[in-house]
PDB file of C-alpha atoms and ligand atoms in Angstrom:
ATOM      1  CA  UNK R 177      -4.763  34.506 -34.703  1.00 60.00           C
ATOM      2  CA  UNK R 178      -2.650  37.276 -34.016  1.00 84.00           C
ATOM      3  CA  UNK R 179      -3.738  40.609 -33.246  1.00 92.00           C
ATOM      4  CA  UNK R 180      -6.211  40.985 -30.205  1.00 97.00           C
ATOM      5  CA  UNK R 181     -10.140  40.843 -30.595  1.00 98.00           C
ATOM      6  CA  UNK R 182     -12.427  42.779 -27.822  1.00 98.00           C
ATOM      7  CA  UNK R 183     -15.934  43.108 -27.899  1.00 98.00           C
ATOM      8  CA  UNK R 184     -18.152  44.464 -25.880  1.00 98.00           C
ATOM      9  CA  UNK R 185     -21.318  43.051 -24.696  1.00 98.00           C
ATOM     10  CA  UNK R 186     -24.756  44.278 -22.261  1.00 97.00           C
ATOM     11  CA  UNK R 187     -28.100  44.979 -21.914  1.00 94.00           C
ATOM     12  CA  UNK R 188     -29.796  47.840 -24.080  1.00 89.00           C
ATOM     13  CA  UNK R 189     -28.675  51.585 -23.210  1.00 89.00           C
ATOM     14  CA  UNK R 190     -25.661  50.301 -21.625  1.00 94.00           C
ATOM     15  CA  UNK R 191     -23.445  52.586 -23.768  1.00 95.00           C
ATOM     16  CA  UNK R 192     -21.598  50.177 -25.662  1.00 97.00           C
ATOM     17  CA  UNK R 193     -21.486  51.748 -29.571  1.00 97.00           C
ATOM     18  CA  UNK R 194     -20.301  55.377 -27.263  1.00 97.00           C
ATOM     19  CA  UNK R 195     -17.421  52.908 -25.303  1.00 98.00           C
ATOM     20  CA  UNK R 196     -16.468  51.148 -28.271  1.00 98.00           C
ATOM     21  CA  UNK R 197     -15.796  54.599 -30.597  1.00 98.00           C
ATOM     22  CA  UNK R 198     -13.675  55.875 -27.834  1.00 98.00           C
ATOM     23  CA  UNK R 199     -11.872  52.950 -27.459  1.00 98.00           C
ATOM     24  CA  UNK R 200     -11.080  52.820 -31.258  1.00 98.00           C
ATOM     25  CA  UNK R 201     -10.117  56.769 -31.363  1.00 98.00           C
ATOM     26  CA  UNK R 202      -7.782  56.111 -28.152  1.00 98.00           C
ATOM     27  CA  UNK R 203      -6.284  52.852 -29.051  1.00 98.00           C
ATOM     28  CA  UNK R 204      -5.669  54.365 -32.876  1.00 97.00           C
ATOM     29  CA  UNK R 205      -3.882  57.714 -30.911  1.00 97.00           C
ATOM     30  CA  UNK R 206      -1.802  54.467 -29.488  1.00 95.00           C
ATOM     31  CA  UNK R 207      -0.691  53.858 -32.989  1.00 95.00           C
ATOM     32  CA  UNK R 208      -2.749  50.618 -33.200  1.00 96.00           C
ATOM     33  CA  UNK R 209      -4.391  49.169 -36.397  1.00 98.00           C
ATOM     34  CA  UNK R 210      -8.096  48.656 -35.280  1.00 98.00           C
ATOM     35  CA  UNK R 211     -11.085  47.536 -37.359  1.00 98.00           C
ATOM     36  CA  UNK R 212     -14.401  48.632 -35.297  1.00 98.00           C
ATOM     37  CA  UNK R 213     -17.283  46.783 -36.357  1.00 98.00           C
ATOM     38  CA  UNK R 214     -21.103  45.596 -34.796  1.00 98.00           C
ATOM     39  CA  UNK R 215     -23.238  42.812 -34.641  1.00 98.00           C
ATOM     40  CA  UNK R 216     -25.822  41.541 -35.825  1.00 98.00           C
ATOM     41  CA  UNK R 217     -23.778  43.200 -39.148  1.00 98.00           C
ATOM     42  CA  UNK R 218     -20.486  44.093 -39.954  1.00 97.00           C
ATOM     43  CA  UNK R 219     -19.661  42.037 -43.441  1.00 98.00           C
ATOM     44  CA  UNK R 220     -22.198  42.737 -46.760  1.00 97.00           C
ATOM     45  CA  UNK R 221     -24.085  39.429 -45.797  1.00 97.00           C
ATOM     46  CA  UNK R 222     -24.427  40.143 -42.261  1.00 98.00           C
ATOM     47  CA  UNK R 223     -26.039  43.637 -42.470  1.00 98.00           C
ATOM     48  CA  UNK R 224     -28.882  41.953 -44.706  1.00 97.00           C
ATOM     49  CA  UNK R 225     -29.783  39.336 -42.137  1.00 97.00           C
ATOM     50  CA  UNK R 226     -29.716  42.510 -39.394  1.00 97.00           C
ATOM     51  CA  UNK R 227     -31.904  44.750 -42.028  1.00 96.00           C
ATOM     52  CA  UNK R 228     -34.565  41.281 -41.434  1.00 96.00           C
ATOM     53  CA  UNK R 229     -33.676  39.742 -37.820  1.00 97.00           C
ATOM     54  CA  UNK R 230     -34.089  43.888 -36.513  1.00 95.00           C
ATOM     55  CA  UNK R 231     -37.735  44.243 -37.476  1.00 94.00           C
ATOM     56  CA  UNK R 232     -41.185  42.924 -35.979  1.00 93.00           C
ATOM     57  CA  UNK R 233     -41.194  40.067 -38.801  1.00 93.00           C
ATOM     58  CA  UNK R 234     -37.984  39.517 -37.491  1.00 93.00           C
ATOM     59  CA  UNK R 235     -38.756  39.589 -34.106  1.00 92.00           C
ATOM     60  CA  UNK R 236     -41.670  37.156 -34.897  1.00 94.00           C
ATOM     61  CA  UNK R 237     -39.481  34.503 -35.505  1.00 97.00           C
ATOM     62  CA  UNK R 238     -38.979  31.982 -32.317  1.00 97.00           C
ATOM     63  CA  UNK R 239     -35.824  32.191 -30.412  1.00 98.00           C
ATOM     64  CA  UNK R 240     -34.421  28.939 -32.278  1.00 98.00           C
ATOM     65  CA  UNK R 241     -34.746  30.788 -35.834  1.00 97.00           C
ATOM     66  CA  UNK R 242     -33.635  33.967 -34.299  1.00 98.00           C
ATOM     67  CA  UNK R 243     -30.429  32.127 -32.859  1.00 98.00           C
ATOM     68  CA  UNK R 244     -29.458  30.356 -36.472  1.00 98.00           C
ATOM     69  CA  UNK R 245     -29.935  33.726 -38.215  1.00 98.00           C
ATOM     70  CA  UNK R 246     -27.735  35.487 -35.655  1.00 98.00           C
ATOM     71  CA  UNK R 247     -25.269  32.286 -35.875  1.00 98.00           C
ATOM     72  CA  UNK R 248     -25.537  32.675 -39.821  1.00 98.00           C
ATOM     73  CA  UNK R 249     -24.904  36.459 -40.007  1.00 98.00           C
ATOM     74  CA  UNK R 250     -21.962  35.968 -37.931  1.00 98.00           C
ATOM     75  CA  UNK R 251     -20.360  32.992 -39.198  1.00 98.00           C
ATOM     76  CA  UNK R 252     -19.976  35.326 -42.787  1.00 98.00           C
ATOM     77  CA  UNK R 253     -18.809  38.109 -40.121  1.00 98.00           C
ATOM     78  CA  UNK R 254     -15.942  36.045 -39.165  1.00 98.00           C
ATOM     79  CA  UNK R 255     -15.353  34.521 -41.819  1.00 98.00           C
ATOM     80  CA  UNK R 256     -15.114  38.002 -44.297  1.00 98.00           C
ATOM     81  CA  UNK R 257     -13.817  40.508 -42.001  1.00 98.00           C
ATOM     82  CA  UNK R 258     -12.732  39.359 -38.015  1.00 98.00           C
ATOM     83  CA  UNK R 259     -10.528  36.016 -39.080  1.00 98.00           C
ATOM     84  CA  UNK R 260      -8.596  38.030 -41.914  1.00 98.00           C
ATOM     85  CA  UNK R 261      -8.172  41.271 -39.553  1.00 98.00           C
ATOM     86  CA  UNK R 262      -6.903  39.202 -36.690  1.00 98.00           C
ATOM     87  CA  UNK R 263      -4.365  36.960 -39.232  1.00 97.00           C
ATOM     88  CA  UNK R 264      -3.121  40.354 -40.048  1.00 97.00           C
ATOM     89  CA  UNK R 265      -2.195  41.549 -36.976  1.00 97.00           C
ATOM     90  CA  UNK R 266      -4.948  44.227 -36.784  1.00 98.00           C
ATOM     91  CA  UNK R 267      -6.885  44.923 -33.573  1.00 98.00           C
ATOM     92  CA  UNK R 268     -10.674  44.080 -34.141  1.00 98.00           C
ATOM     93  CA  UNK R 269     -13.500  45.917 -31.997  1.00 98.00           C
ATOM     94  CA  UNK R 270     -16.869  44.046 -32.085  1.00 98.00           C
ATOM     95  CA  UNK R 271     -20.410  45.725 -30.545  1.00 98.00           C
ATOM     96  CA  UNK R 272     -21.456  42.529 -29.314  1.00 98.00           C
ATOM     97  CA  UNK R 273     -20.845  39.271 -30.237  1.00 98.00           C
ATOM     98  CA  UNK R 274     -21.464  35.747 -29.402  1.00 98.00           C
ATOM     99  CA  UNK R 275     -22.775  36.270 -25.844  1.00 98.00           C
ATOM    100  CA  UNK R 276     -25.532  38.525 -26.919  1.00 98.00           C
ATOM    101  CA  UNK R 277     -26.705  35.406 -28.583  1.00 98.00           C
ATOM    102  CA  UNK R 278     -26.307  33.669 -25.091  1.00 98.00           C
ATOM    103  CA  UNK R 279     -27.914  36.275 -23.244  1.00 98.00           C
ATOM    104  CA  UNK R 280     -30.616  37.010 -25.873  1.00 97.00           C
ATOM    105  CA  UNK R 281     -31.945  33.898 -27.235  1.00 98.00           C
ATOM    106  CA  UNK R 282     -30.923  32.238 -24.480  1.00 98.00           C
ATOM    107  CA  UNK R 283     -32.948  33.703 -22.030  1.00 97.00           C
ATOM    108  CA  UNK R 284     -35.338  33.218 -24.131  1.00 97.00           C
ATOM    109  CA  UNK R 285     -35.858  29.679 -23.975  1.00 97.00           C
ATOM    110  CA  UNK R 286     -32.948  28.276 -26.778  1.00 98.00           C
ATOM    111  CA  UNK R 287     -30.997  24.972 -25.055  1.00 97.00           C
ATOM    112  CA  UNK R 288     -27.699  25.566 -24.069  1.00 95.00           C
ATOM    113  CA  UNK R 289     -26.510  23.080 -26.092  1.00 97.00           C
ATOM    114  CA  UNK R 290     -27.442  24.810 -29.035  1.00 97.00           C
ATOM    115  CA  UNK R 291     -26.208  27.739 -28.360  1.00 97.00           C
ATOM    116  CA  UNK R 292     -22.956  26.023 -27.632  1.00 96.00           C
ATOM    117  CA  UNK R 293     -23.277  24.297 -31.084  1.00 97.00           C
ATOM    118  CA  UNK R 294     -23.939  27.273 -32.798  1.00 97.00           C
ATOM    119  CA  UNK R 295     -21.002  29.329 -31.202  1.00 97.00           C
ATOM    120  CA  UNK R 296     -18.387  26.514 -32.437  1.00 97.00           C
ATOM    121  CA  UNK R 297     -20.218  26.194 -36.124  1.00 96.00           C
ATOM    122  CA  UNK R 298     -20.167  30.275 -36.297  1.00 97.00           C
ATOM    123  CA  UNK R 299     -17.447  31.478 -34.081  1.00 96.00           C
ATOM    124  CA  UNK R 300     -15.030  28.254 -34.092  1.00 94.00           C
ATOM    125  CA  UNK R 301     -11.219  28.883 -32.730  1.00 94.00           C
ATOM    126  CA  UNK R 302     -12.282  32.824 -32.909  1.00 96.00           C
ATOM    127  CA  UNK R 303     -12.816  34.044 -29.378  1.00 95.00           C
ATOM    128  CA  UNK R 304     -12.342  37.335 -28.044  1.00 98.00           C
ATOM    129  CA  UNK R 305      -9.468  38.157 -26.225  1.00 96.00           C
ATOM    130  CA  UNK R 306     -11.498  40.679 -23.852  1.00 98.00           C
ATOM    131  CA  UNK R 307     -14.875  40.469 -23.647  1.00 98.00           C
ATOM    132  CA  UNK R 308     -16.038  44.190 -21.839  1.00 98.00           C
ATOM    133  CA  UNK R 309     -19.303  43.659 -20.304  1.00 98.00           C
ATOM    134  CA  UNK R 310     -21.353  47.005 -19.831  1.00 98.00           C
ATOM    135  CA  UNK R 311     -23.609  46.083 -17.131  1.00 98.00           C
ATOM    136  CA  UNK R 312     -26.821  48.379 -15.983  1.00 96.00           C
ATOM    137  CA  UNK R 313     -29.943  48.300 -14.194  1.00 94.00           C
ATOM    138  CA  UNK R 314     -32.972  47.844 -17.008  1.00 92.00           C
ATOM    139  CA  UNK R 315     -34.843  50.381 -15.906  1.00 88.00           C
ATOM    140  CA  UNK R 316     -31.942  52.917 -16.246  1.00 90.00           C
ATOM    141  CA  UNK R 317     -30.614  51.343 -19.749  1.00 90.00           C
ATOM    142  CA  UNK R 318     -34.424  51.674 -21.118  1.00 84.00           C
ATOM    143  CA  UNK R 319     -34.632  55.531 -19.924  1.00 84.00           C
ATOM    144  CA  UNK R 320     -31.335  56.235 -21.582  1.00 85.00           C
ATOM    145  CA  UNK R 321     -32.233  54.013 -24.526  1.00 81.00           C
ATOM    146  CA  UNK R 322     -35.608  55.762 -24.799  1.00 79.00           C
ATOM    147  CA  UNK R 323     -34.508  59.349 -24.902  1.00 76.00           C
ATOM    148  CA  UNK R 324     -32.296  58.131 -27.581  1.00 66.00           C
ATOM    149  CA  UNK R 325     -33.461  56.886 -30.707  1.00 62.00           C
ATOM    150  CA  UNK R 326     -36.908  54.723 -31.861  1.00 63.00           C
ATOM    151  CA  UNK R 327     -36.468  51.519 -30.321  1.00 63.00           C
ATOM    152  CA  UNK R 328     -35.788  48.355 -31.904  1.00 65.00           C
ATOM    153  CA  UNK R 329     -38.070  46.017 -31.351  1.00 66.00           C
ATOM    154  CA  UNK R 330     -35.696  43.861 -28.923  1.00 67.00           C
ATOM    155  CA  UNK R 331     -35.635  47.015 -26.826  1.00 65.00           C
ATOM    156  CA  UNK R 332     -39.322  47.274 -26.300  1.00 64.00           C
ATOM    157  CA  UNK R 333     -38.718  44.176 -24.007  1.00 70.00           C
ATOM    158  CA  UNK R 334     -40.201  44.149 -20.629  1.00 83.00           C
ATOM    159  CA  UNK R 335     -37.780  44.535 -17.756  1.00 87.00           C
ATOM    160  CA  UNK R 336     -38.203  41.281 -16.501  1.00 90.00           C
ATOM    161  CA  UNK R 337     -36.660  40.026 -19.877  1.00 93.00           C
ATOM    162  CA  UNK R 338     -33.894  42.993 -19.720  1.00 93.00           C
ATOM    163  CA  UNK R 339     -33.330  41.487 -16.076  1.00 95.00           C
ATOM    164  CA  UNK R 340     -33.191  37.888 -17.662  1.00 97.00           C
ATOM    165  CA  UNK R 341     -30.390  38.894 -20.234  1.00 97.00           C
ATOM    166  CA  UNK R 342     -28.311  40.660 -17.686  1.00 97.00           C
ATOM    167  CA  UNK R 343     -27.846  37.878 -15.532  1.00 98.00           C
ATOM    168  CA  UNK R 344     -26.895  36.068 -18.029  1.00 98.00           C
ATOM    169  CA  UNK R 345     -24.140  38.268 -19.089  1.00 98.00           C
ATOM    170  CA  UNK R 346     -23.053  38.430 -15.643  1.00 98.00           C
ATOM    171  CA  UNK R 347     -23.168  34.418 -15.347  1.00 98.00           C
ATOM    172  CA  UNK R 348     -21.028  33.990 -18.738  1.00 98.00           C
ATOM    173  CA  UNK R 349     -19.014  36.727 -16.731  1.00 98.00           C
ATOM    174  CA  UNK R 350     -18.472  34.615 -14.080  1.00 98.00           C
ATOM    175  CA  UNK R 351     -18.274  31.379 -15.751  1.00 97.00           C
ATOM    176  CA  UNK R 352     -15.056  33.306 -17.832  1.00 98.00           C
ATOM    177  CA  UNK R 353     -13.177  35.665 -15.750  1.00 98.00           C
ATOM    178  CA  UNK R 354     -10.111  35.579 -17.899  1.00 97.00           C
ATOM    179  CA  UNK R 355     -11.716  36.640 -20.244  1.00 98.00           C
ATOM    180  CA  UNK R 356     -14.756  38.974 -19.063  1.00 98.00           C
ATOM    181  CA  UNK R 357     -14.839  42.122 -16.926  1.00 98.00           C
ATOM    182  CA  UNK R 358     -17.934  43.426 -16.050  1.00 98.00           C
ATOM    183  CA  UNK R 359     -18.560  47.804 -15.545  1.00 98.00           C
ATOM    184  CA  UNK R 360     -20.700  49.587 -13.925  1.00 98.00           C
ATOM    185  CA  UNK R 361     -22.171  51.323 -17.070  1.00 97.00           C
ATOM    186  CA  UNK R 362     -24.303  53.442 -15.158  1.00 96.00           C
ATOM    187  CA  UNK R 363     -21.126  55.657 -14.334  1.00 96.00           C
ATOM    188  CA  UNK R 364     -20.975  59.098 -16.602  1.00 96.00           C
ATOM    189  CA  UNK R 365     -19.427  57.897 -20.480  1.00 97.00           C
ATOM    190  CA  UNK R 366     -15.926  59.731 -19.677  1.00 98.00           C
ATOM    191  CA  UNK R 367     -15.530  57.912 -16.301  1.00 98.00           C
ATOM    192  CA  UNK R 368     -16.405  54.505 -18.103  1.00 98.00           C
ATOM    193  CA  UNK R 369     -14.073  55.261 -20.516  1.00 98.00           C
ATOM    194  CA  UNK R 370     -10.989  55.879 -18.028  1.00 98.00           C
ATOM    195  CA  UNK R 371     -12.388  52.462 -16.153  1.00 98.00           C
ATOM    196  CA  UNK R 372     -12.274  50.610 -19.572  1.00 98.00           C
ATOM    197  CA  UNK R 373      -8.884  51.992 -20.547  1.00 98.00           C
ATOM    198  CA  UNK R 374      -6.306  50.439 -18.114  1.00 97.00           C
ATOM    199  CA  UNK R 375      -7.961  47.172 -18.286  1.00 98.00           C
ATOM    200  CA  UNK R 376      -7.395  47.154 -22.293  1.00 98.00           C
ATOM    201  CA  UNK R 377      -4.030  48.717 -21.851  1.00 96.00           C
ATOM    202  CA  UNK R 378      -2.852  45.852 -19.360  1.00 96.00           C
ATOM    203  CA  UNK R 379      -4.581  42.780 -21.741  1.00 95.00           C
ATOM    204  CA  UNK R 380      -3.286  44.544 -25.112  1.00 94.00           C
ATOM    205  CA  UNK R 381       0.459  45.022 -23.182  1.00 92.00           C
ATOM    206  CA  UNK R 382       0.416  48.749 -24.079  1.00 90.00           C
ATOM    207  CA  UNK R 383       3.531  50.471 -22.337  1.00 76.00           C
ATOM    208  CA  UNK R 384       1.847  52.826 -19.842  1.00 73.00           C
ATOM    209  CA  UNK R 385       1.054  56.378 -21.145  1.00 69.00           C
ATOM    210  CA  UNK R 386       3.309  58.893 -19.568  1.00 58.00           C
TER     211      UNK R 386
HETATM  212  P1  TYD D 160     -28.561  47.354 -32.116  1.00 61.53           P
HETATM  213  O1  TYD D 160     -29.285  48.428 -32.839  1.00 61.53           O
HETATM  214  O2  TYD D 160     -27.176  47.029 -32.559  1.00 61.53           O
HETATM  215  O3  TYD D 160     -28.702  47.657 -30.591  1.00 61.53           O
HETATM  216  P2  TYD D 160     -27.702  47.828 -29.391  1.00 61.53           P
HETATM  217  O4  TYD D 160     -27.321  49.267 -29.409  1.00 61.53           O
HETATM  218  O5  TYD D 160     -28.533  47.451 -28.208  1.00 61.53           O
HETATM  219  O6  TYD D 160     -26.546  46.879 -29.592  1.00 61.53           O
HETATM  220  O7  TYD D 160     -29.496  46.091 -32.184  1.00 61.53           O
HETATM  221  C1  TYD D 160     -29.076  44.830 -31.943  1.00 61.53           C
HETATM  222  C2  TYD D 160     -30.225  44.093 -31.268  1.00 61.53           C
HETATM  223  O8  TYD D 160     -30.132  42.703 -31.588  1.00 61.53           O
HETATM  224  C3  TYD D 160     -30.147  44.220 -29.766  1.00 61.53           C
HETATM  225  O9  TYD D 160     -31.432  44.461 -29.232  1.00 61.53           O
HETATM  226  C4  TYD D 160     -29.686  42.849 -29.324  1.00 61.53           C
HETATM  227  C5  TYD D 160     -30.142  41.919 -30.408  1.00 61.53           C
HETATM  228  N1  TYD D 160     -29.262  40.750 -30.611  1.00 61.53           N
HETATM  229  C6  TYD D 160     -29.742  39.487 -30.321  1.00 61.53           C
HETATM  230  O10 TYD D 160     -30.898  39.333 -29.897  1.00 61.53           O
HETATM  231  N2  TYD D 160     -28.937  38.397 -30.525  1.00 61.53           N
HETATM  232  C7  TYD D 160     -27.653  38.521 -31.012  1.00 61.53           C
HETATM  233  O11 TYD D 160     -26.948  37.498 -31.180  1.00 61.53           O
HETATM  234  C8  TYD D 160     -27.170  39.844 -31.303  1.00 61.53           C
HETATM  235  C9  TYD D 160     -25.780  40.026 -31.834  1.00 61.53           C
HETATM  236  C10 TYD D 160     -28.008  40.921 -31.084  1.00 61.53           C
END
């Protein structure tokens, strides 16, 4: 694996698709090759299984079925677009990954175990570099959600189950700090942006901008 692999992770409305645009555009100004892509999605296989897991039938589904349909989508993710990218040299961007399975299905009720056997069937030797965790309150992420779009059905969760998923993103934060940094997502998108960038800069070993 050579070139570097961020993705960032958090609750709904935390801003991530907004941070993750803006970190392509800048990084690309940088004069770096970056492939921005999403999950559930992001390879032809991929976005079918999101077009079914991101319904009500979908949601339907226990959080076991949920987690091997996330694990499938993104085992054909990695293998068809992140694994190539990274062998060459490209920088990949990923709107969540693995720990939104974690935090997700987890929280949820689905054994850790499985999770953990999941993540090396679908993910195997390709972890993130950086893992950007976007953390905000629920209540705040739903009012920004909600004045955004129709909600997916994963959204209409109540807030103790948004309040369940964050601390798990903030436990796999803890549990990895080498490789997680959490922000305070409920700062204005330029001033997350300018938090986010010297934290990339320093992992990617981008010379300073003058
Ligand atoms: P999306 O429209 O991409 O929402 P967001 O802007 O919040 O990322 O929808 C993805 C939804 O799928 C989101 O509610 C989180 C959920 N999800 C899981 O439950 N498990 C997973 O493994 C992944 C990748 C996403």
């Amino acid at each position: 694996m050579k070139g570097a692999f961020i993705t960032f992770e958090g609750g709904e409305g935390a801003g991530k698709s907004t941070q993750a645009k803006r970190l392509t555009q800048r990084l690309r100004a940088r004069g770096c090759d970056v492939v921005l892509t999403r999950e559930p999605g992001g390879s032809a296989w991929a976005e079918r299984l999101r077009t079914a897991l991101l319904t009500e039938a979908g949601r339907a589904l226990d959080p076991t079925e949920q987690a091997m349909l996330f694990a499938a989508a993104r085992a054909d993710h990695v293998d068809t677009l992140i694994a190539p990218a990274l062998k060459a040299g490209q920088t990949v961007i990923c709107d969540r990954f693995a720990d939104s399975t974690e935090a997700y299905q987890g929280s949820a009720g689905v054994p850790t175990q499985m999770l953990s056997l999941l993540r090396l069937v679908a993910v195997g030797p390709v972890m993130p570099t950086l893992t950007l965790i976007l953390d905000i309150a629920p209540e705040d992420g739903i009012a920004r959600a909600r004045g955004r779009e129709a909600l997916d059905p994963f959204e209409k969760d109540d807030l103790e189950t948004q309040a369940a998923r964050r601390a798990v993103f903030l436990d796999i934060a803890a549990r990895e700090p080498d490789r997680c940094v959490v922000f305070d997502a409920s700062l204005p998108a330029d001033r997350l942006a300018e938090a986010i960038w010297p934290v990339v800069e320093a992992r990617l070993g981008l010379a300073k901008e003058g």
